[in-house]
mmCIF file of C-alpha atoms in Angstrom:
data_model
loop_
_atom_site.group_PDB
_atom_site.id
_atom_site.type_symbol
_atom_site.label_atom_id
_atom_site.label_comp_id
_atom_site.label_asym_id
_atom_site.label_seq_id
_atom_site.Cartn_x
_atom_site.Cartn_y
_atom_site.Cartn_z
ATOM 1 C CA UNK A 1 -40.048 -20.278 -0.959
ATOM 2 C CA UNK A 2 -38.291 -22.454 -3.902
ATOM 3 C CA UNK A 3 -35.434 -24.203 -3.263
ATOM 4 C CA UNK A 4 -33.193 -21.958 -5.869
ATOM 5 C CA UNK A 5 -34.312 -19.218 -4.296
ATOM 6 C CA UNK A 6 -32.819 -20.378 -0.653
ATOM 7 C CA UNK A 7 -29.886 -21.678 -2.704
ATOM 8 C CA UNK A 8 -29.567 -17.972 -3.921
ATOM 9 C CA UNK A 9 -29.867 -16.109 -0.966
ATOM 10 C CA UNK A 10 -27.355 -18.355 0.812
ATOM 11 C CA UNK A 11 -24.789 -18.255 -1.633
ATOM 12 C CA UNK A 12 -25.258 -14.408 -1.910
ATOM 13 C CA UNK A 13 -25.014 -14.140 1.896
ATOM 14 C CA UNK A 14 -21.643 -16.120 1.696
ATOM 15 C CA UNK A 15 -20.455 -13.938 -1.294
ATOM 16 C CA UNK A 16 -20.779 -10.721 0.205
ATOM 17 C CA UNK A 17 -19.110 -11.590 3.413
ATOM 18 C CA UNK A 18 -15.932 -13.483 1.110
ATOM 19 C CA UNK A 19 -16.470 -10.232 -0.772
ATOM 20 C CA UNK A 20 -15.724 -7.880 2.429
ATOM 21 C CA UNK A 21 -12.897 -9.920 3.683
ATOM 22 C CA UNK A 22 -11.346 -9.619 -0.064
ATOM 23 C CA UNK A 23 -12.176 -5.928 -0.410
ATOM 24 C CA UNK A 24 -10.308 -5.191 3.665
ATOM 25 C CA UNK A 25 -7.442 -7.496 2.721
ATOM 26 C CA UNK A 26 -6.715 -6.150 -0.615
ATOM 27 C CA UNK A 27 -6.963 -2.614 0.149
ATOM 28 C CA UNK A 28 -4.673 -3.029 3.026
ATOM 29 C CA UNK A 29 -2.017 -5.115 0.987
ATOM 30 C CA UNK A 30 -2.247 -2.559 -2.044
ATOM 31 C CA UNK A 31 -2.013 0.572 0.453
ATOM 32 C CA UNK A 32 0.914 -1.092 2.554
ATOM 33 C CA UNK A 33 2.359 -1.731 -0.852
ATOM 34 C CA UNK A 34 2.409 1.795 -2.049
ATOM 35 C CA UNK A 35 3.223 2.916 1.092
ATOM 36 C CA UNK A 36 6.420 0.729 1.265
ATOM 37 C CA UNK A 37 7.238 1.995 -2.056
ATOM 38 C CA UNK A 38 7.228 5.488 -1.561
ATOM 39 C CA UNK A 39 9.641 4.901 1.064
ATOM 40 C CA UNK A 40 12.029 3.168 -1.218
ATOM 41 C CA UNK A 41 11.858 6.055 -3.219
ATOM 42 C CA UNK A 42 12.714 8.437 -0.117
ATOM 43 C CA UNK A 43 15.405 6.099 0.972
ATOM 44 C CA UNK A 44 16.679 5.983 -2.248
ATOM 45 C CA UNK A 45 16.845 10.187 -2.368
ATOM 46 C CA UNK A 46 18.522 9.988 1.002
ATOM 47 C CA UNK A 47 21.266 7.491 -0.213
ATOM 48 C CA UNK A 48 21.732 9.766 -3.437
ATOM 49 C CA UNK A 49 22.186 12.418 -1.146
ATOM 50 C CA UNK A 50 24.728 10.867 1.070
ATOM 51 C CA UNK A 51 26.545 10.042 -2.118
ATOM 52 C CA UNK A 52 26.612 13.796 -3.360
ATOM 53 C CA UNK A 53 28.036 14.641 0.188
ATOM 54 C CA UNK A 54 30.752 11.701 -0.437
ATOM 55 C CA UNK A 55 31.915 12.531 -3.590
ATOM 56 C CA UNK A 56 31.849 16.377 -2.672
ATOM 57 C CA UNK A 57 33.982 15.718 0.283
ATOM 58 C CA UNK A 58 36.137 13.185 -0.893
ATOM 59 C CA UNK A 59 36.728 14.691 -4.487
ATOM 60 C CA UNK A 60 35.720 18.246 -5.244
ATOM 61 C CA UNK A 61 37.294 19.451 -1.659
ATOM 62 C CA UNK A 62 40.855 18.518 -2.195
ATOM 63 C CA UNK A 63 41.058 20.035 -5.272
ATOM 64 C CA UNK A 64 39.748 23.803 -4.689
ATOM 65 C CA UNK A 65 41.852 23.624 -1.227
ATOM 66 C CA UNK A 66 44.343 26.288 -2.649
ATOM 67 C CA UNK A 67 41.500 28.677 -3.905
ATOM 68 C CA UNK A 68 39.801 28.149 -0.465
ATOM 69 C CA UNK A 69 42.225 30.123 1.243
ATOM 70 C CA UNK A 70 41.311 33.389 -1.516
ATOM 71 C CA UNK A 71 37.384 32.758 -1.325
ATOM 72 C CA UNK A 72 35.294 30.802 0.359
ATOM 73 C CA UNK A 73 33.355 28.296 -2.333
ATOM 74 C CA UNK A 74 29.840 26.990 -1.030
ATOM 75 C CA UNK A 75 30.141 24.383 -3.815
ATOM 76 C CA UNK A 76 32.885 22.725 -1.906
ATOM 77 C CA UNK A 77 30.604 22.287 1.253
ATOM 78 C CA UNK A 78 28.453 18.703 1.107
ATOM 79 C CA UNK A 79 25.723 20.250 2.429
ATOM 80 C CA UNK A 80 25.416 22.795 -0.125
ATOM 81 C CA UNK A 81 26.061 20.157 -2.932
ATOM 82 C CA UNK A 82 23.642 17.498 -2.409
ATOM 83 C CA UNK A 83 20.953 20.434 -1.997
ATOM 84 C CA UNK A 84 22.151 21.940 -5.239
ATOM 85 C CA UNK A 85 21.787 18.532 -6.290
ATOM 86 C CA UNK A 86 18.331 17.812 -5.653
ATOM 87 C CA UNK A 87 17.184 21.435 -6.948
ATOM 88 C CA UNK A 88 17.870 20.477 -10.346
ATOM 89 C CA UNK A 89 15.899 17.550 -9.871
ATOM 90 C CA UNK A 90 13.007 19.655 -8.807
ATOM 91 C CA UNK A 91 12.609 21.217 -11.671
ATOM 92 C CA UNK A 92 11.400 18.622 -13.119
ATOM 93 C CA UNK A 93 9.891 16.715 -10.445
ATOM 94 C CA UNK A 94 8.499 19.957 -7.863
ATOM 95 C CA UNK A 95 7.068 17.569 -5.572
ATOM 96 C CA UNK A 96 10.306 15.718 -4.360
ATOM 97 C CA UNK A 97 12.143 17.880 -1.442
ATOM 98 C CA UNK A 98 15.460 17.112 0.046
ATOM 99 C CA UNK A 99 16.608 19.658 2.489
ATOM 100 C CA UNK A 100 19.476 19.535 5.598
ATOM 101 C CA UNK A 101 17.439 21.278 8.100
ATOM 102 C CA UNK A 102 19.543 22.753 10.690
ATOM 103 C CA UNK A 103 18.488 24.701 14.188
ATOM 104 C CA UNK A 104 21.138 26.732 13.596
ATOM 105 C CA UNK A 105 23.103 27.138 9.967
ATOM 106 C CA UNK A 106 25.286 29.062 8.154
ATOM 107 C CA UNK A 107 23.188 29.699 5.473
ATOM 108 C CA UNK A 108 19.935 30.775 6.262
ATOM 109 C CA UNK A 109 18.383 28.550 3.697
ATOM 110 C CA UNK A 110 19.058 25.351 5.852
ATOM 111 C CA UNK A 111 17.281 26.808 8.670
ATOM 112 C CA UNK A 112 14.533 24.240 10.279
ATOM 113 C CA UNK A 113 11.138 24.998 10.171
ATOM 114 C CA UNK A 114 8.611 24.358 12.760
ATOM 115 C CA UNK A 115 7.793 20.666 12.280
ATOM 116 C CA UNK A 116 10.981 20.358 10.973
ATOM 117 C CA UNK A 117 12.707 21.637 14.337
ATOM 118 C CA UNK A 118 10.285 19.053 16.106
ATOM 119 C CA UNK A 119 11.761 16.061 14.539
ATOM 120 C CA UNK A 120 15.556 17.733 15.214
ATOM 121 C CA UNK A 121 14.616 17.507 19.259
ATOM 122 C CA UNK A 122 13.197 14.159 18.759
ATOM 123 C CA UNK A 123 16.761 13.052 17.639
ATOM 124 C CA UNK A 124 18.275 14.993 20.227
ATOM 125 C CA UNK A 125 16.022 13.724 22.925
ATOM 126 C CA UNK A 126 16.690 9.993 21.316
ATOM 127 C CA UNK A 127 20.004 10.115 19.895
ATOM 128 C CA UNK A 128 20.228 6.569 18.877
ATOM 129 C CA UNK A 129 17.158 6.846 16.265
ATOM 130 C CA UNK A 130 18.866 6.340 12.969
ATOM 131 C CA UNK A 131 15.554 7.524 10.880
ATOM 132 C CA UNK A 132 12.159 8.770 11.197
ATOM 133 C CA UNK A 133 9.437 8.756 8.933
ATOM 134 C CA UNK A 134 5.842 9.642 8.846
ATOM 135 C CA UNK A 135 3.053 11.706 6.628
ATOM 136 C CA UNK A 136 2.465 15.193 6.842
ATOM 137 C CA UNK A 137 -0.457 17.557 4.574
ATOM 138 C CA UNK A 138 1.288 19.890 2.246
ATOM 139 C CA UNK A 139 -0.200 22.564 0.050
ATOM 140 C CA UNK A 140 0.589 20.034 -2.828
ATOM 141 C CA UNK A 141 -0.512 17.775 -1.053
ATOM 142 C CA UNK A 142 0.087 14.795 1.080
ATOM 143 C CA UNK A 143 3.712 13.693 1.173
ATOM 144 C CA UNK A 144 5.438 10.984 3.340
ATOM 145 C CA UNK A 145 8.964 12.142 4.961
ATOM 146 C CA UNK A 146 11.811 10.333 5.915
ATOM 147 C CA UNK A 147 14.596 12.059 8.363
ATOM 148 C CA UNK A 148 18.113 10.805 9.276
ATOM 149 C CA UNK A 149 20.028 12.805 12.247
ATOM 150 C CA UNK A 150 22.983 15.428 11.146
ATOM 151 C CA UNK A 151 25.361 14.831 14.026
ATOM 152 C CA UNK A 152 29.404 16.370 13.995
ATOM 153 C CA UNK A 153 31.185 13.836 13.876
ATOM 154 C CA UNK A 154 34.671 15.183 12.478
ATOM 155 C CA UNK A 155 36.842 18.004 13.815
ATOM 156 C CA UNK A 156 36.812 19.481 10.379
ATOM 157 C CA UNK A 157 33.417 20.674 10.694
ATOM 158 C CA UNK A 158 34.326 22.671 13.903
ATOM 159 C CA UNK A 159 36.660 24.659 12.078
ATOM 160 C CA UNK A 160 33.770 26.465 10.448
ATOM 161 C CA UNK A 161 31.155 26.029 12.949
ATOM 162 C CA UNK A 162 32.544 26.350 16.747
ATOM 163 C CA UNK A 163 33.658 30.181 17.301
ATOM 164 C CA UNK A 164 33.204 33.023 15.081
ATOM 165 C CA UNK A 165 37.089 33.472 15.769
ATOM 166 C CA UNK A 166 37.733 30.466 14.238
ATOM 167 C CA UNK A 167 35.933 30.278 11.116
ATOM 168 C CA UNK A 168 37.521 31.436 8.098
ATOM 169 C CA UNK A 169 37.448 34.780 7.073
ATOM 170 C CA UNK A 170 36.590 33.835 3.357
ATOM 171 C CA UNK A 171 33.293 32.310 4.577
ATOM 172 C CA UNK A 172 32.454 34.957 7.245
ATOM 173 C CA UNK A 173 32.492 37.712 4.146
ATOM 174 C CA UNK A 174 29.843 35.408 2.229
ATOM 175 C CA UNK A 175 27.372 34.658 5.125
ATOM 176 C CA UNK A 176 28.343 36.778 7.516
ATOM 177 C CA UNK A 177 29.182 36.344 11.734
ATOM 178 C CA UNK A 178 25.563 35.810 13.258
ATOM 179 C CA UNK A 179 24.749 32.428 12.231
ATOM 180 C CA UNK A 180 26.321 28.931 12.248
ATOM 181 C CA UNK A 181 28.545 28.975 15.467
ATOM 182 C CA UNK A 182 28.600 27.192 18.519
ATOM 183 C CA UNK A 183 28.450 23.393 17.548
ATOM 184 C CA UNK A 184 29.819 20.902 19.487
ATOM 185 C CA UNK A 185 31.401 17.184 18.780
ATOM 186 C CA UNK A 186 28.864 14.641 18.461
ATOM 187 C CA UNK A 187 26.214 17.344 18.792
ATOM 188 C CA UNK A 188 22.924 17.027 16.735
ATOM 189 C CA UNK A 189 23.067 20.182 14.825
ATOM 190 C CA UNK A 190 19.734 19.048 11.928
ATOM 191 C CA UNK A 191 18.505 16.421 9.585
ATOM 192 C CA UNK A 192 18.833 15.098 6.625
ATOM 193 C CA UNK A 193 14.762 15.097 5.108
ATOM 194 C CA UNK A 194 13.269 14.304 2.310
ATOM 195 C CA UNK A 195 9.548 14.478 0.873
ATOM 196 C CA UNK A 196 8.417 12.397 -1.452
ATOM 197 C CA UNK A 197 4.641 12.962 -2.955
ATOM 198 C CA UNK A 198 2.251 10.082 -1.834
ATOM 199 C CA UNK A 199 -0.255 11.126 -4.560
ATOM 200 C CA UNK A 200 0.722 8.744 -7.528
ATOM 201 C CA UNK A 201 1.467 5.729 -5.396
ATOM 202 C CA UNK A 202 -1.790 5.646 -3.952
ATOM 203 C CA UNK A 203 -3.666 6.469 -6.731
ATOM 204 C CA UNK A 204 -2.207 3.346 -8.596
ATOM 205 C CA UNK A 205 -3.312 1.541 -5.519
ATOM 206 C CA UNK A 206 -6.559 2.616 -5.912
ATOM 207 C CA UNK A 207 -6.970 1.785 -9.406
ATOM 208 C CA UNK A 208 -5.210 -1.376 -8.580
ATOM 209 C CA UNK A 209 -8.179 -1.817 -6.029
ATOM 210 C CA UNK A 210 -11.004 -1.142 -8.031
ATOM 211 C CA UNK A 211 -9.822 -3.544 -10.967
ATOM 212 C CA UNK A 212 -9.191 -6.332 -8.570
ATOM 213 C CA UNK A 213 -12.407 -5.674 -7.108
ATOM 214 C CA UNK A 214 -14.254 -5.157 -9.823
ATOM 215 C CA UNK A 215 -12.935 -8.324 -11.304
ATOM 216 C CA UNK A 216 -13.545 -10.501 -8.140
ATOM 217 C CA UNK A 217 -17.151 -9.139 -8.560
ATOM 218 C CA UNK A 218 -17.287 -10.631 -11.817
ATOM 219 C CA UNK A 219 -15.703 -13.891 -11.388
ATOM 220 C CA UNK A 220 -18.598 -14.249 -8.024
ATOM 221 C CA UNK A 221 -21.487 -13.384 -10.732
ATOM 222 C CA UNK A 222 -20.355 -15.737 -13.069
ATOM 223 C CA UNK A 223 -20.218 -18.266 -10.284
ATOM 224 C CA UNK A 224 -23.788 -17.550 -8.951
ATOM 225 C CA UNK A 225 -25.107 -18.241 -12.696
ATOM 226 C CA UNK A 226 -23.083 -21.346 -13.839
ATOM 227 C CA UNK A 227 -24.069 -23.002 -9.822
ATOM 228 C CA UNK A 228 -27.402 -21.594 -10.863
ATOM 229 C CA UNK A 229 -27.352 -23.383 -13.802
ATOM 230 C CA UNK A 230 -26.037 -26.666 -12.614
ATOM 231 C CA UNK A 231 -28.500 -26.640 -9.296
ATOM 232 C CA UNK A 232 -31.369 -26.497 -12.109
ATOM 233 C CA UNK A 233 -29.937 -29.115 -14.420
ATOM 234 C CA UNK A 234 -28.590 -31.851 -11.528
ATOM 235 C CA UNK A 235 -31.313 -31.093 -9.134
ATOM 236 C CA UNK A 236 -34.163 -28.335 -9.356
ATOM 237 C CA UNK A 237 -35.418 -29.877 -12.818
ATOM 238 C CA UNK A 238 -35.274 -33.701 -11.256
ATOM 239 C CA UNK A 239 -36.870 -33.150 -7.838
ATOM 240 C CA UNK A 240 -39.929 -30.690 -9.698
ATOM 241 C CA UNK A 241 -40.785 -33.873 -11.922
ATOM 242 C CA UNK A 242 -40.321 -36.226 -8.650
ATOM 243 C CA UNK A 243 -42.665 -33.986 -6.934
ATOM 244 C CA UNK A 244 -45.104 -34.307 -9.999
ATOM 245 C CA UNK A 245 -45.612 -37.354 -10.801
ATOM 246 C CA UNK A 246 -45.480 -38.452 -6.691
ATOM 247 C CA UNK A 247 -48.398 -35.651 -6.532
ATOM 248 C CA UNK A 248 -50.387 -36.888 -8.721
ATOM 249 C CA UNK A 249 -49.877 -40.570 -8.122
ATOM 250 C CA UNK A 250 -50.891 -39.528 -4.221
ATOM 251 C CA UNK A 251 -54.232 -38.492 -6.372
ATOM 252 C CA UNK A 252 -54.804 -41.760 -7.850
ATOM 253 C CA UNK A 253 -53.735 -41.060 -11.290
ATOM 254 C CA UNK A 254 -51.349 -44.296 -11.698
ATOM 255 C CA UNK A 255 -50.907 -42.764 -15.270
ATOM 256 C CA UNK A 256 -48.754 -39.526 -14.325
ATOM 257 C CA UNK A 257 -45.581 -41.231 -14.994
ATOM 258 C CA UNK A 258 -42.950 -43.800 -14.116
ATOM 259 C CA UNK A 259 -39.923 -43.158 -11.461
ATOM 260 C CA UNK A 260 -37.306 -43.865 -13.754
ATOM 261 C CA UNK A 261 -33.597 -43.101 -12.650
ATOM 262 C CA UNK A 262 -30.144 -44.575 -14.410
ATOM 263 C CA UNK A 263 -28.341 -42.226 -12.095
ATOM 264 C CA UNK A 264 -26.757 -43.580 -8.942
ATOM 265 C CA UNK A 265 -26.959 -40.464 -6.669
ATOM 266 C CA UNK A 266 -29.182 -39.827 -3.694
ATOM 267 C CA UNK A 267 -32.326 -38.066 -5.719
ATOM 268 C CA UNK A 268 -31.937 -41.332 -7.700
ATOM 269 C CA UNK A 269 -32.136 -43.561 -4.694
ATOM 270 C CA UNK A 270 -34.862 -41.625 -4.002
ATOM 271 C CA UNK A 271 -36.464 -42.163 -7.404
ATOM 272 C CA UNK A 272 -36.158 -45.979 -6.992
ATOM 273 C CA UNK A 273 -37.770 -45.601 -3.150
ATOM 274 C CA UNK A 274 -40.452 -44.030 -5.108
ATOM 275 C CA UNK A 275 -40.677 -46.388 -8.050
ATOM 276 C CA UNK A 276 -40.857 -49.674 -5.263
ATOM 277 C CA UNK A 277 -43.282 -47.627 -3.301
ATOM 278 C CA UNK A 278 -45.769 -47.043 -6.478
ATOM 279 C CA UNK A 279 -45.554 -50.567 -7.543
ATOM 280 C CA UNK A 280 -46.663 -51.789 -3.752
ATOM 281 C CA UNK A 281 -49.230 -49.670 -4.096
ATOM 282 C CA UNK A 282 -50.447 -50.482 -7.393
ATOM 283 C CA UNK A 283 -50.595 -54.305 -5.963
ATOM 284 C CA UNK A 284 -52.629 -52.749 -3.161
ATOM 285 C CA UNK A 285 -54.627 -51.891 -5.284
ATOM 286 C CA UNK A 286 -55.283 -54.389 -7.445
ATOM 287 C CA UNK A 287 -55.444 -57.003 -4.159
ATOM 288 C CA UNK A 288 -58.739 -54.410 -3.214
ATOM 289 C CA UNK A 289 -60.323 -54.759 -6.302
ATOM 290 C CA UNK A 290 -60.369 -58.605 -6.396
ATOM 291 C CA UNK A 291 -62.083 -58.891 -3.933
#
């Protein structure tokens, strides 16, 4: 087998392994990447949220206290506003879901689902978890979820929420007497969750993937042909004429060529060797056929 050849399948063995290790460490960087951006997003939805609730609390409440006592306004409830909130922004973006799950709410709307109720006991069962996230298969797809604990924290909240007695009348015409009651301070009532679509994210990723991929594919083919190029030119070419003339000067043919070299690098060390060694025997020769 030619020496390119062996230089070839060497260099190819070394490329595809580089090639691998580039391929696993990219895609993992690129997935984390998207990953750690779609929950930015989510955290971002949750802090708008919180803000909604703020503002609703803080601002809207005080002023609608006096028509509060005539009819009971869900608009004035936090809950209710940062989920009114987020359901304009669905209508625009479907995929994005913010919802304040609760085991047991007021309006029936809020009430947990299955995997939703899951989470809820996980909180209860762990009260110091601040947030849980994860990925979950929706009919539009797959969508990463992030969840932050509803807990009463305020006595205000029990005013509506522990007996049925209790509650106000204005709120018990709207939604009625068999949902809602029965909460308790510093209880875990639900969750704050929202979904945010992993599709896009990923895809970019992906694309981001192939490019760099396809790129570093490139860059390693143009490599192969410009070392392929040089082996020829520095070596190859120089070591084939070596091998000729030393061939045929092993022959007898003293005419095949000199071993001449103005390079100082081993294959011309090697062409002076050979040069000194054709002369000696050239004088060996010559010494036979005197006498």
């Amino acid at each position: 087998m030619k020496l390119i050849w062996k230089f070839n399948i060497v260099l190819a063995g070394i490329f595809l392994v580089a090639f691998a290790i580039a391929a696993y460490v990219a895609h993992y960087v690129l997935q984390a990447n998207a990953k750690d951006e779609i929950l930015r997003t989510a955290r971002l939805m949750m802090e708008a949220a919180g803000a909604s609730r703020d503002y609703t609390n803080q601002q809207i409440k005080p002023l609608l206290e006096t028509q509060l006592k005539y009819v009971f306004l869900p608009q004035t409830v936090p809950a209710f506003a940062a989920t009114e909130q987020f359901n304009e922004l669905r209508k625009k973006h479907a995929d994005f879901i913010y919802k304040e799950a609760t085991l047991n709410p007021t309006n029936p709307r809020d009430r947990a689902s299955d995997w939703e109720a899951d989470i809820i006991q996980q909180f209860r069962a762990s009260p110091a978890t601040a947030e849980s996230f994860g990925e979950r298969d929706t009919p539009t797809g797959r969508t990463l979820f992030l969840a932050r604990p509803l807990q009463v924290k305020s006595q205000a909240c029990l005013e509506c929420h522990s007996t049925v007695e209790a509650a106000p009348k204005t709120m018990l015409d709207l939604y009625g007497n068999a949902n809602g009651f029965g909460w308790k301070m510093n209880e875990i009532i639900g969750m704050q969750v929202v979904s945010v679509p992993t599709a896009v994210p990923v895809a970019r990723a992906n694309q981001a993937f192939r490019t760099f991929m396809l790129a570093l594919a490139c860059v390693f083919v143009l490599m192969i042909a410009l070392l392929n190029v040089m082996l020829y030119t520095i070596i190859v070419r120089r070591v084939t004429r070596l091998a000729r003339i030393a061939d045929q000067t092993s022959l007898g043919n003293m005419e095949a060529g000199e071993f001449k070299t103005r390079s100082k690098d081993e294959i011309g060390v090697l062409t002076e060797a050979l040069a000194r060694m054709k002369t000696s025997v050239v004088q060996a020769m010559n010494m036979l056929d005197g006498k």
